[in-house]
Amino acid sequence: MRFSGIWRETRARTAVVGEAWVVNGRNGDVRADSGQYLAGMLGRVRLMINAQGLARTFQTSNYSTVEAVRGIDLHVAEGELVAFLGPNGAGKSTTLRMLTTLLPPTSGTATVAGFDIASDPGEVRRCIGYVGQGDGAGHMQRVRDELITQGRCYGIGAAESRHRADELLEQLQLTEQANQKVMTLSGGQKRRLDVALGLVHRPGLLFLDEPSTGLDPQNRANLWSHILRLREETGMTIFLTTHYLDEADAMAERVMVMDRGEVIADDTADGLKADLAARSDLAQPTLDDVFLDLTGRSLRDSFMPAVAAAA
Amino acid sequence: MHFTRPKPFLFDPSESLTMSTTTVSTATATRAEHSPLAWTPQPTGFIHDVLTVAIRELRPLIREPFTLVFGMMQPLFFLGLFGPLLVRTSGLGEAATLQWFVPGIIVMSVLFGTSTTGANLLQDITTGAHERMLVTPLSRSSLVVGRALKEIVPVIGQAVIIVAVSTPFGFEPHAASLLGIVLLAVFGVGLGALSYALAMVAGDNPYVFWMVQQSVLFPLLLLSGMLLPLDDAPGWMTVLADLNPLTYLVDAERALFAGNAGADALYGAIASAVMAGIGLGVAVKGINKEAR
Ligand SMILES: Nc1ncnc2c1ncn2[C@@H]1O[C@H](COP(=O)(O)OP(=O)(O)OP(=O)(O)O)[C@@H](O)[C@H]1O
Ligand SMILES: [Mg+2]
């Protein structure tokens, strides 16, 4: 486990009290290089995600199980944008599915937006938005209809839902496809619709599972500028997974790397890069270098996920 | 591609400077205070949720009403290509035979339509649309109840089409037929709900859904006296037919479409109500188990 930067620092100086973290330390500018903090009190930090020992094991057959997530701790403060990275099969989507109440954890607890995912899943769902890795829109539905339905699902009025649908169609450049069946959309158009569906109710906490996969460069840039604008306006907290490391580097205040069900790094992108520079002969490592250093260079096709004999 | 790094969206420094070492927020406040969010959607009622789901399901049907006819191809073939044979063998003449045969065909179209409706949910499960709806605040049970209630619309649509097609050939619907359609709708809601429950069990394995659906549908259909009278059936078959809820529905429809609201209609009404109760119960239990 390699923790560095502000989060290691913060961890050492904090205590969990109720739903809030009480931080008695120096104020950290997360953009600053690892180890450089501005002086000052941090005061109260509200945790939007607070998970302890979250684990999930899947039964794959009578004889074998897969430990997809192995007891991870997650702490995401209000307003943060955290990128959750890791190789295929690392357990990112499984983690997101647990935090969004879709999948009960095998062990561990978590509060999301202040509510316990096990005892208060309904309240959690009211507070969050989720864009899954698969298609979110029904294939037989029309694009605009599905956006309107989504608004209605969150109790938004019919007229307001229509207005919001049109607004999002325009912002994500889907107006021309408004009356098309979802089935007939291109891959990138479908992906933009999925993200639009997650934004309809302007959630305070947004989970995005590979939102930009399959988008061309223009649409990626447009998507991000839209999400960041929304964030400026609403103070939305964002927890996202991506395989585009340049995105994570440019946008996320914090990067977490997961591998084989465990969180193996948790720091700012700059912190991780500085850390690698200090340990290796790379003068200016990129986040790609960091990622490969942490997770290894070998292809994962040969990697068998941990298989444990069923008890 | 160029990204500009956003301003850190963290904590208001002026606020934190005034604070000393500890600030504690308790977990026992009202929802607004408890949740870090400034705004969260208000709870919606069960009826709102059910209607939202039902309307979503009906939209493709409203956009393309013609799809209604695709779902009833088999029943229409039976009407056109099996009916004439029945007229010959029954020796009762066209009008009397149709009076017996058409209600059975209407039930058949309800059977085909509502038992396959789980395929829509199956598709939403495999694509991820179902998962997306599970993350919304919609109540779990509304996700199946809304879908099942939507079946009322195609059931009525298909019954009306079949009546319209067969009336010129001598079929004569009576006023009591309307009650017959109500029973069909209730039965359809129950069977539709079971179909959704089956889709949830099948999950990512569509073949499980189709295998079970087919192996339940055809025995039910043949053992209901829908296509041929069961009067001369062997004893064991009569016993099975008596256990088949569909038998009572078919008999009730024949009575009601002929204008008799008697005991047969009552048994049909009971069978439909039981079907709806069991179907909805199983489906609601299924979705509550699958997703909390
Ligand atoms: N429903 C399931 N049943 C069995 N195994 C599962 C299930 N869901 C996930 N797994 C396994 O858990 C592990 C983690 O999967 P997960 O989808 O969380 O990975 P990921 O980090 O999101 O990968 P990717 O980048 O490819 O999306 C994988 O080995 C996967 O095969
Ligand atoms: Mg994934």
XYZ file of C-alpha atoms and ligand atoms in Angstrom:
635
model
C 0.000 0.000 0.000
C 1.360 3.323 -0.953
C -0.350 6.401 0.330
C 1.160 9.773 -0.002
C 0.325 13.425 -0.133
C -2.499 15.112 1.586
C -4.589 12.063 2.151
C -1.934 10.239 4.058
C -1.325 13.415 5.970
C -4.978 13.972 6.642
C -5.539 10.424 7.705
C -2.907 10.738 10.375
C -4.583 13.768 11.831
C -8.194 12.846 11.680
C -10.789 11.069 13.657
C -14.153 9.941 12.432
C -16.962 11.450 14.452
C -20.503 10.725 13.398
C -20.817 11.394 9.731
C -18.119 14.003 9.610
C -14.423 13.921 9.631
C -12.865 16.264 12.038
C -9.681 17.452 10.575
C -7.181 19.058 12.802
C -4.400 19.814 10.486
C -3.062 22.041 7.832
C -5.142 23.229 4.966
C -4.087 21.392 1.858
C -4.169 22.753 -1.619
C -4.638 19.538 -3.506
C -3.027 21.010 -6.590
C 0.184 21.564 -4.754
C 2.927 19.056 -5.126
C 3.022 16.281 -2.664
C 4.173 17.412 0.702
C 3.599 21.106 0.111
C 0.733 22.381 2.171
C -0.483 25.790 2.959
C -0.739 26.568 6.588
C -4.155 26.925 8.098
C -6.967 25.044 9.599
C -9.052 22.818 7.420
C -12.113 22.854 9.597
C -14.990 20.602 8.853
C -14.988 18.183 5.978
C -18.211 16.540 5.020
C -17.732 13.122 3.595
C -19.928 12.241 0.670
C -18.516 8.739 0.526
C -17.251 7.015 3.608
C -16.622 3.315 3.199
C -14.948 0.997 5.642
C -13.694 -2.447 4.770
C -15.993 -2.713 1.771
C -15.695 -6.162 0.203
C -17.528 -8.214 -2.351
C -17.036 -11.836 -3.271
C -18.803 -13.451 -6.202
C -19.634 -17.102 -6.385
C -18.653 -18.070 -9.914
C -19.394 -21.766 -9.649
C -19.943 -24.354 -6.962
C -16.239 -24.562 -6.385
C -14.801 -21.127 -6.913
C -15.297 -17.576 -5.839
C -13.859 -14.283 -7.040
C -12.884 -11.653 -4.519
C -13.722 -8.669 -6.693
C -13.257 -6.073 -3.938
C -11.198 -6.875 -0.859
C -12.050 -4.667 2.057
C -11.339 -1.165 0.819
C -11.706 2.129 2.672
C -12.895 5.140 0.724
C -13.225 8.720 1.838
C -14.463 11.317 -0.597
C -15.162 14.815 0.647
C -17.961 17.046 -0.528
C -17.095 18.800 -3.789
C -14.178 16.576 -4.702
C -13.614 15.084 -8.136
C -11.962 11.729 -7.673
C -10.758 9.498 -10.483
C -10.846 5.816 -9.729
C -8.357 4.002 -11.944
C -7.302 0.437 -12.388
C -6.795 -2.326 -14.930
C -9.707 -4.334 -16.352
C -11.244 -6.506 -13.703
C -9.691 -4.534 -10.831
C -13.074 -4.183 -9.134
C -13.974 -0.578 -9.986
C -17.466 -1.227 -11.296
C -18.184 -3.622 -8.448
C -17.224 -0.879 -5.980
C -19.467 1.618 -7.743
C -22.341 -0.851 -7.794
C -22.030 -1.351 -4.059
C -21.921 2.377 -3.355
C -24.978 2.989 -5.530
C -27.016 0.346 -3.644
C -27.172 -2.034 -6.614
C -25.103 -4.733 -5.002
C -24.995 -5.640 -1.323
C -21.428 -5.848 -0.002
C -20.272 -9.189 1.364
C -18.763 -7.290 4.268
C -17.954 -3.758 5.293
C -20.069 -0.652 5.635
C -20.482 2.590 3.771
C -22.353 5.827 4.043
C -23.067 7.666 0.822
C -24.285 11.269 0.957
C -24.665 10.735 4.680
C -26.868 7.637 4.504
C -26.018 4.042 5.168
C -26.151 1.988 1.972
C -27.489 -1.053 3.809
C -30.104 0.469 6.098
C -31.091 3.555 4.097
C -30.704 2.670 0.402
C -33.764 4.709 -0.604
C -32.282 7.924 0.777
C -28.951 7.183 -0.881
C -30.672 6.781 -4.239
C -32.446 10.096 -3.856
C -29.129 11.862 -3.407
C -27.009 10.355 -6.149
C -26.742 10.056 -9.889
C -25.232 7.006 -11.540
C -24.013 6.381 -15.044
C -23.215 2.701 -15.346
C -20.683 1.069 -17.600
C -23.404 -0.491 -19.777
C -26.154 1.260 -21.742
C -28.520 3.071 -19.452
C -31.262 3.793 -21.952
C -33.862 1.232 -23.011
C -33.249 0.198 -26.616
C -36.908 0.383 -27.632
C -37.333 3.870 -26.171
C -36.900 7.124 -27.998
C -34.076 9.352 -26.828
C -36.140 12.286 -25.596
C -38.779 10.033 -24.025
C -36.193 8.261 -21.945
C -34.809 11.564 -20.629
C -38.307 12.717 -19.703
C -39.001 9.427 -17.920
C -35.791 9.864 -15.965
C -36.941 13.270 -14.725
C -40.281 11.775 -13.694
C -38.480 8.997 -11.812
C -36.952 11.686 -9.610
C -40.297 13.365 -9.023
C -39.606 16.293 -11.346
C -42.812 17.692 -12.877
C -43.805 16.774 -16.429
C -43.190 20.213 -17.935
C -39.910 20.662 -16.103
C -38.812 17.178 -17.185
C -39.456 18.033 -20.826
C -37.587 21.295 -20.450
C -34.651 19.559 -18.795
C -34.618 16.873 -21.495
C -34.408 19.456 -24.265
C -31.720 21.369 -22.400
C -29.554 18.278 -22.014
C -30.139 17.160 -25.597
C -28.810 20.491 -26.744
C -25.877 20.590 -24.356
C -24.748 17.094 -25.261
C -25.487 17.600 -28.956
C -28.221 15.056 -29.302
C -31.037 17.328 -30.463
C -31.039 15.782 -33.934
C -31.446 12.331 -32.421
C -34.223 13.353 -30.017
C -36.907 11.282 -31.720
C -34.714 8.388 -32.735
C -34.974 5.010 -31.081
C -32.065 4.443 -28.707
C -31.274 1.252 -30.630
C -30.386 3.299 -33.701
C -27.849 5.595 -32.003
C -24.119 5.314 -32.609
C -21.947 4.137 -29.736
C -20.796 7.622 -28.805
C -24.303 9.066 -29.083
C -25.572 6.346 -26.766
C -22.828 7.112 -24.271
C -23.700 10.810 -24.263
C -27.332 9.893 -23.672
C -26.294 7.711 -20.716
C -24.440 10.623 -19.166
C -27.378 12.948 -19.844
C -29.647 10.493 -18.011
C -27.383 10.686 -14.989
C -27.473 14.483 -14.981
C -31.224 15.059 -15.386
C -31.857 15.682 -11.691
C -28.609 17.578 -11.053
C -27.393 15.165 -8.370
C -25.171 16.317 -5.542
C -23.049 13.208 -5.910
C -22.419 11.682 -9.292
C -20.967 8.254 -10.009
C -19.636 7.827 -13.526
C -18.408 4.449 -14.734
C -16.259 5.088 -17.814
C -18.387 7.996 -19.034
C -16.133 8.929 -21.935
C -15.434 5.493 -23.369
C -16.243 5.453 -27.073
C -16.432 9.215 -27.489
C -14.463 11.081 -30.143
C -12.049 13.797 -28.927
C -14.473 16.662 -29.584
C -17.262 14.974 -27.701
C -14.988 14.018 -24.864
C -13.918 17.618 -24.447
C -17.514 18.790 -24.719
C -18.706 16.234 -22.193
C -16.089 17.259 -19.694
C -16.651 20.957 -20.092
C -20.339 20.310 -19.505
C -19.751 18.234 -16.392
C -17.246 20.730 -15.014
C -19.606 23.615 -15.650
C -22.362 21.784 -13.815
C -19.943 21.176 -11.009
C -19.059 24.857 -10.778
C -22.740 25.692 -10.596
C -23.873 23.060 -8.153
C -20.805 21.986 -6.195
C -21.430 18.413 -7.278
C -19.098 15.716 -5.985
C -17.877 13.364 -8.716
C -16.498 9.877 -8.394
C -15.544 8.439 -11.761
C -13.683 5.606 -13.361
C -11.797 6.017 -16.601
C -9.115 4.350 -18.644
C -8.112 7.702 -20.166
C -5.332 8.745 -17.829
C -4.954 12.186 -19.420
C -8.507 12.927 -18.305
C -7.785 11.848 -14.776
C -4.570 13.855 -14.742
C -6.189 17.024 -16.016
C -9.401 16.944 -14.096
C -9.280 14.986 -10.920
C -8.134 16.491 -7.671
C -7.388 13.064 -6.455
C -6.513 9.791 -8.123
C -7.133 6.410 -6.609
C -5.663 3.330 -8.201
C -7.267 -0.028 -7.636
C -5.763 -3.368 -8.525
C -6.983 -6.876 -7.804
C -9.654 -5.633 -5.465
C -7.438 -3.346 -3.400
C -6.703 0.348 -3.408
C -2.973 0.579 -4.038
C -2.560 4.339 -4.339
C -4.476 7.408 -3.305
C -3.031 10.841 -3.975
C -3.067 13.800 -6.321
C -1.859 13.057 -9.840
C 1.106 15.355 -9.248
C 1.837 13.638 -5.983
C 1.894 10.245 -7.645
C 4.136 11.519 -10.419
C 6.541 13.177 -8.010
C 6.623 9.997 -6.007
C 7.566 7.959 -9.056
C 10.152 10.533 -10.159
C 11.831 10.212 -6.774
C 11.933 6.445 -6.986
C 12.918 5.983 -10.623
C 15.144 7.465 -13.251
C 12.213 9.009 -15.111
C 12.637 12.761 -15.167
C 9.034 13.695 -15.910
C 6.821 10.686 -15.506
C 3.278 10.815 -16.852
C 0.281 9.325 -15.111
C 0.560 6.452 -17.590
C 4.031 5.718 -16.225
C 2.659 5.819 -12.700
C -0.171 3.493 -13.636
C 2.141 0.978 -15.283
C 4.577 1.190 -12.400
C 1.850 0.493 -9.878
C -0.052 -2.187 -11.699
C 2.720 -3.841 -13.660
C 3.368 -4.046 -17.343
C 2.278 -7.578 -18.035
C -0.966 -8.140 -19.863
C -3.829 -9.141 -17.663
C -5.188 -11.840 -19.958
C -2.994 -14.354 -18.240
C -3.915 -13.051 -14.830
C -6.354 -15.304 -13.038
C -8.413 -13.460 -10.466
C -7.950 -14.748 -6.977
C -9.702 -18.055 -6.821
C -10.416 -19.452 -3.442
C -11.932 -22.813 -2.781
C -15.476 -22.427 -1.571
C -15.853 -23.289 2.047
C -6.910 17.575 -26.454
C -6.546 20.317 -23.893
C -8.093 20.231 -20.536
C -7.917 23.106 -18.204
C -7.520 22.118 -14.660
C -10.492 23.306 -12.656
C -10.216 25.310 -9.514
C -10.103 22.998 -6.549
C -13.620 22.669 -5.334
C -12.845 22.165 -1.755
C -13.501 24.072 1.374
C -14.138 27.669 2.028
C -10.919 28.868 3.690
C -12.603 31.799 5.415
C -14.931 29.357 7.075
C -12.201 27.029 8.116
C -10.043 29.802 9.556
C -12.728 30.753 11.995
C -13.069 27.210 13.129
C -10.944 25.759 15.791
C -9.919 22.207 16.066
C -13.171 20.360 16.203
C -16.531 20.589 14.542
C -18.895 17.741 14.999
C -21.984 17.094 12.966
C -24.344 14.623 14.466
C -25.990 11.874 12.510
C -29.372 12.365 14.114
C -30.607 15.440 12.310
C -33.483 15.860 9.872
C -32.877 14.639 6.388
C -31.907 18.033 5.020
C -29.421 18.537 7.802
C -28.272 14.981 7.829
C -27.426 14.744 4.166
C -24.554 16.899 3.003
C -26.609 17.832 -0.045
C -28.404 21.115 -0.242
C -31.213 19.650 -2.311
C -32.500 16.190 -2.778
C -35.580 15.009 -4.633
C -38.650 14.664 -2.461
C -40.194 11.241 -2.036
C -42.809 10.393 -4.639
C -45.864 8.266 -3.999
C -46.346 4.668 -5.055
C -49.020 5.609 -7.597
C -46.759 8.214 -9.161
C -44.010 5.606 -9.461
C -46.320 2.974 -10.952
C -47.657 5.447 -13.507
C -44.154 6.605 -14.414
C -43.111 3.024 -15.140
C -46.337 2.143 -16.969
C -46.140 5.242 -19.166
C -42.537 4.488 -20.029
C -43.572 0.995 -21.116
C -46.512 2.289 -23.125
C -44.546 4.924 -25.024
C -43.082 2.581 -27.674
C -46.581 1.161 -28.194
C -48.090 4.605 -28.641
C -45.284 5.662 -30.972
C -45.710 2.556 -33.098
C -49.204 1.134 -32.574
C -48.665 -1.294 -35.432
C -46.322 -3.365 -33.232
C -49.496 -4.474 -31.444
C -50.404 -6.559 -34.491
C -46.989 -8.273 -34.674
C -47.570 -9.647 -31.206
C -50.798 -11.313 -32.339
C -49.674 -12.942 -35.553
C -50.128 -16.485 -34.237
C -53.693 -15.908 -32.971
C -54.652 -14.269 -36.271
C -53.237 -17.255 -38.191
C -55.281 -19.601 -36.038
C -58.354 -17.509 -36.735
C -57.803 -17.485 -40.491
C -56.226 -20.904 -41.120
C -57.604 -23.068 -38.302
C -61.077 -21.509 -37.964
C -62.326 -22.665 -41.404
C -61.324 -26.281 -40.608
C -63.209 -26.073 -37.357
C -66.314 -24.822 -39.184
C -66.176 -27.931 -41.383
C -65.639 -30.444 -38.579
C -68.062 -28.934 -36.092
C -70.911 -28.944 -38.580
C -72.478 -26.041 -36.671
C -72.115 -23.446 -39.389
C -69.829 -20.440 -39.509
C -71.524 -18.086 -37.046
C -71.990 -20.642 -34.255
C -68.461 -21.981 -34.640
C -66.974 -18.491 -34.539
C -69.027 -17.696 -31.463
C -67.264 -20.623 -29.762
C -63.825 -20.136 -31.335
C -63.238 -16.352 -31.245
C -63.243 -15.942 -27.425
C -60.612 -18.702 -27.259
C -58.481 -16.895 -29.836
C -58.760 -13.658 -27.881
C -57.510 -15.465 -24.780
C -54.711 -16.943 -26.886
C -53.573 -13.527 -28.019
C -53.575 -12.341 -24.400
C -51.563 -15.417 -23.518
C -48.930 -14.877 -26.198
C -48.726 -11.149 -25.570
C -48.468 -11.083 -21.797
C -46.326 -14.186 -21.331
C -43.629 -12.808 -23.634
C -43.700 -9.305 -22.188
C -40.891 -10.212 -19.778
C -38.600 -10.137 -22.811
C -38.734 -6.336 -22.630
C -37.464 -6.437 -19.079
C -34.894 -9.027 -20.085
C -33.557 -6.613 -22.674
C -33.440 -3.795 -20.118
C -31.570 -6.113 -17.753
C -28.953 -7.091 -20.340
C -28.391 -3.521 -21.556
C -28.302 -1.865 -18.139
C -31.491 0.199 -18.417
C -33.069 -1.792 -15.597
C -30.038 -1.119 -13.444
C -30.319 2.573 -14.209
C -33.928 2.585 -13.050
C -33.000 0.651 -9.920
C -30.723 3.532 -8.907
C -33.544 6.074 -9.179
C -35.772 6.642 -6.141
C -38.639 4.655 -7.741
C -40.057 2.127 -5.334
C -38.907 -1.412 -6.137
C -42.371 -2.858 -6.511
C -43.508 -0.095 -8.868
C -40.935 -1.341 -11.363
C -42.880 -4.574 -11.849
C -46.385 -3.391 -10.939
C -46.172 -0.544 -13.464
C -44.943 -2.880 -16.156
C -47.678 -5.422 -15.418
C -50.455 -2.806 -15.381
C -49.346 -1.582 -18.784
C -50.483 -4.965 -20.160
C -54.085 -3.750 -19.886
C -53.607 -1.596 -22.965
C -52.373 -4.238 -25.445
C -54.900 -6.750 -24.072
C -57.783 -4.411 -24.856
C -56.259 -3.431 -28.192
C -55.851 -7.033 -29.306
C -59.332 -8.078 -28.171
C -60.835 -5.198 -30.131
C -58.863 -6.080 -33.272
C -59.904 -9.747 -33.173
C -63.554 -8.869 -32.613
C -63.393 -6.371 -35.474
C -61.813 -8.936 -37.804
C -64.298 -11.724 -37.040
C -67.543 -9.773 -36.829
C -68.010 -9.587 -40.632
C -67.907 -13.406 -40.702
C -70.826 -13.776 -38.351
C -69.289 -13.372 -34.884
C -71.640 -11.417 -32.656
C -70.211 -9.700 -29.560
C -72.729 -8.946 -26.818
C -72.629 -6.174 -24.212
C -71.327 -8.622 -21.625
C -68.173 -8.882 -23.764
C -67.017 -5.698 -22.069
C -66.949 -7.562 -18.783
C -65.083 -10.309 -20.611
C -62.423 -7.799 -21.613
C -62.117 -6.627 -18.012
C -61.442 -10.219 -16.923
C -58.879 -10.570 -19.703
C -57.118 -7.428 -18.523
C -56.970 -8.660 -14.919
C -55.683 -12.051 -16.024
C -53.180 -10.356 -18.358
C -51.785 -8.247 -15.506
C -51.187 -11.430 -13.494
C -49.578 -13.352 -16.323
C -47.513 -10.323 -17.334
C -46.262 -9.999 -13.761
C -45.236 -13.673 -13.784
C -43.426 -13.092 -17.055
C -41.468 -10.238 -15.465
C -40.684 -12.395 -12.456
C -39.351 -15.048 -14.831
C -37.228 -12.440 -16.614
C -35.687 -11.402 -13.300
C -34.878 -14.995 -12.448
C -33.380 -15.561 -15.892
C -31.335 -12.336 -15.617
C -28.470 -12.511 -18.060
C -29.577 -15.872 -19.504
C -32.327 -15.156 -22.045
C -32.567 -18.836 -23.041
C -33.779 -19.704 -19.535
C -36.609 -17.251 -19.991
C -37.663 -18.609 -23.372
C -37.312 -22.243 -22.358
C -39.541 -21.837 -19.303
C -41.998 -19.565 -21.081
C -42.508 -22.013 -23.954
C -42.742 -25.082 -21.770
C -45.393 -23.482 -19.584
C -47.337 -21.682 -22.316
C -48.204 -24.578 -24.609
C -49.505 -27.069 -22.012
C -51.618 -24.291 -20.494
C -52.923 -23.378 -23.912
C -53.748 -26.910 -25.056
C -55.250 -27.904 -21.713
C -57.682 -24.993 -21.651
C -59.997 -26.155 -24.421
C -59.049 -23.064 -26.348
C -58.655 -24.676 -29.768
C -60.748 -27.841 -29.497
C -63.452 -28.814 -27.004
C -62.182 -31.009 -24.179
C -65.521 -32.826 -23.869
C -64.105 -36.036 -25.337
C -60.708 -35.757 -23.646
C -59.315 -38.727 -21.670
C -59.877 -38.596 -17.926
C -56.366 -37.531 -16.912
C -56.576 -34.628 -19.327
C -59.875 -33.477 -17.871
C -58.291 -33.481 -14.429
C -55.390 -31.353 -15.667
C -57.774 -29.032 -17.484
C -59.719 -28.522 -14.281
C -56.490 -27.501 -12.544
C -55.662 -25.025 -15.297
C -56.763 -21.480 -14.418
C -56.920 -20.721 -18.106
C -59.787 -23.207 -18.572
C -61.984 -21.071 -16.351
C -61.016 -17.917 -18.181
C -61.781 -19.469 -21.579
C -65.162 -20.746 -20.377
C -65.968 -17.349 -18.858
C -65.034 -15.545 -22.071
C -67.245 -17.873 -24.134
C -70.155 -17.222 -21.798
C -69.616 -13.465 -21.648
C -69.077 -12.974 -25.374
C -72.345 -14.871 -25.875
C -74.086 -12.566 -23.406
C -74.355 -14.885 -20.356
C -73.026 -13.436 -17.114
C -73.590 -16.602 -15.092
C -71.604 -19.050 -12.965
C -68.971 -19.572 -15.681
C -68.266 -15.844 -15.661
C -67.958 -15.870 -11.894
C -65.429 -18.723 -11.919
C -63.520 -16.887 -14.634
C -63.490 -13.732 -12.530
C -62.145 -15.669 -9.554
C -59.469 -17.339 -11.685
C -58.396 -13.941 -13.077
C -58.272 -12.325 -9.662
C -56.250 -15.221 -8.246
C -53.893 -15.030 -11.213
C -53.388 -11.287 -10.735
C -52.819 -11.731 -7.013
C -50.293 -14.519 -7.418
C -48.537 -12.853 -10.335
C -48.120 -9.491 -8.646
C -47.172 -11.131 -5.357
C -44.440 -13.232 -6.935
C -43.084 -10.362 -9.010
C -42.993 -7.887 -6.115
C -41.337 -10.456 -3.907
C -38.843 -11.176 -6.686
C -37.791 -7.586 -7.203
C -37.544 -6.869 -3.493
C -35.271 -9.837 -3.149
C -33.163 -8.927 -6.160
C -32.732 -5.296 -5.223
C -33.171 -3.706 -1.860
N -21.808 -10.652 -11.291
C -20.571 -11.172 -11.237
N -20.377 -12.496 -11.077
C -19.147 -13.012 -11.015
N -18.015 -12.295 -11.099
C -18.132 -10.973 -11.268
C -19.410 -10.338 -11.347
N -19.223 -9.012 -11.507
C -17.893 -8.829 -11.539
N -17.218 -9.997 -11.386
C -15.764 -10.173 -11.355
O -15.231 -9.253 -10.443
C -14.019 -8.706 -10.926
C -14.100 -7.199 -10.955
O -15.010 -6.790 -11.941
P -15.365 -5.260 -12.205
O -16.442 -5.213 -13.210
O -15.605 -4.594 -10.911
O -14.001 -4.720 -12.835
P -13.635 -3.275 -13.395
O -12.536 -2.749 -12.562
O -14.846 -2.447 -13.494
O -13.063 -3.616 -14.846
P -13.232 -2.841 -16.248
O -12.183 -1.799 -16.298
O -12.945 -3.913 -17.243
O -14.607 -2.322 -16.322
C -13.778 -9.352 -12.276
O -12.877 -10.401 -12.116
C -15.130 -9.869 -12.678
O -15.013 -11.020 -13.466
Mg -15.922 -1.652 -14.984
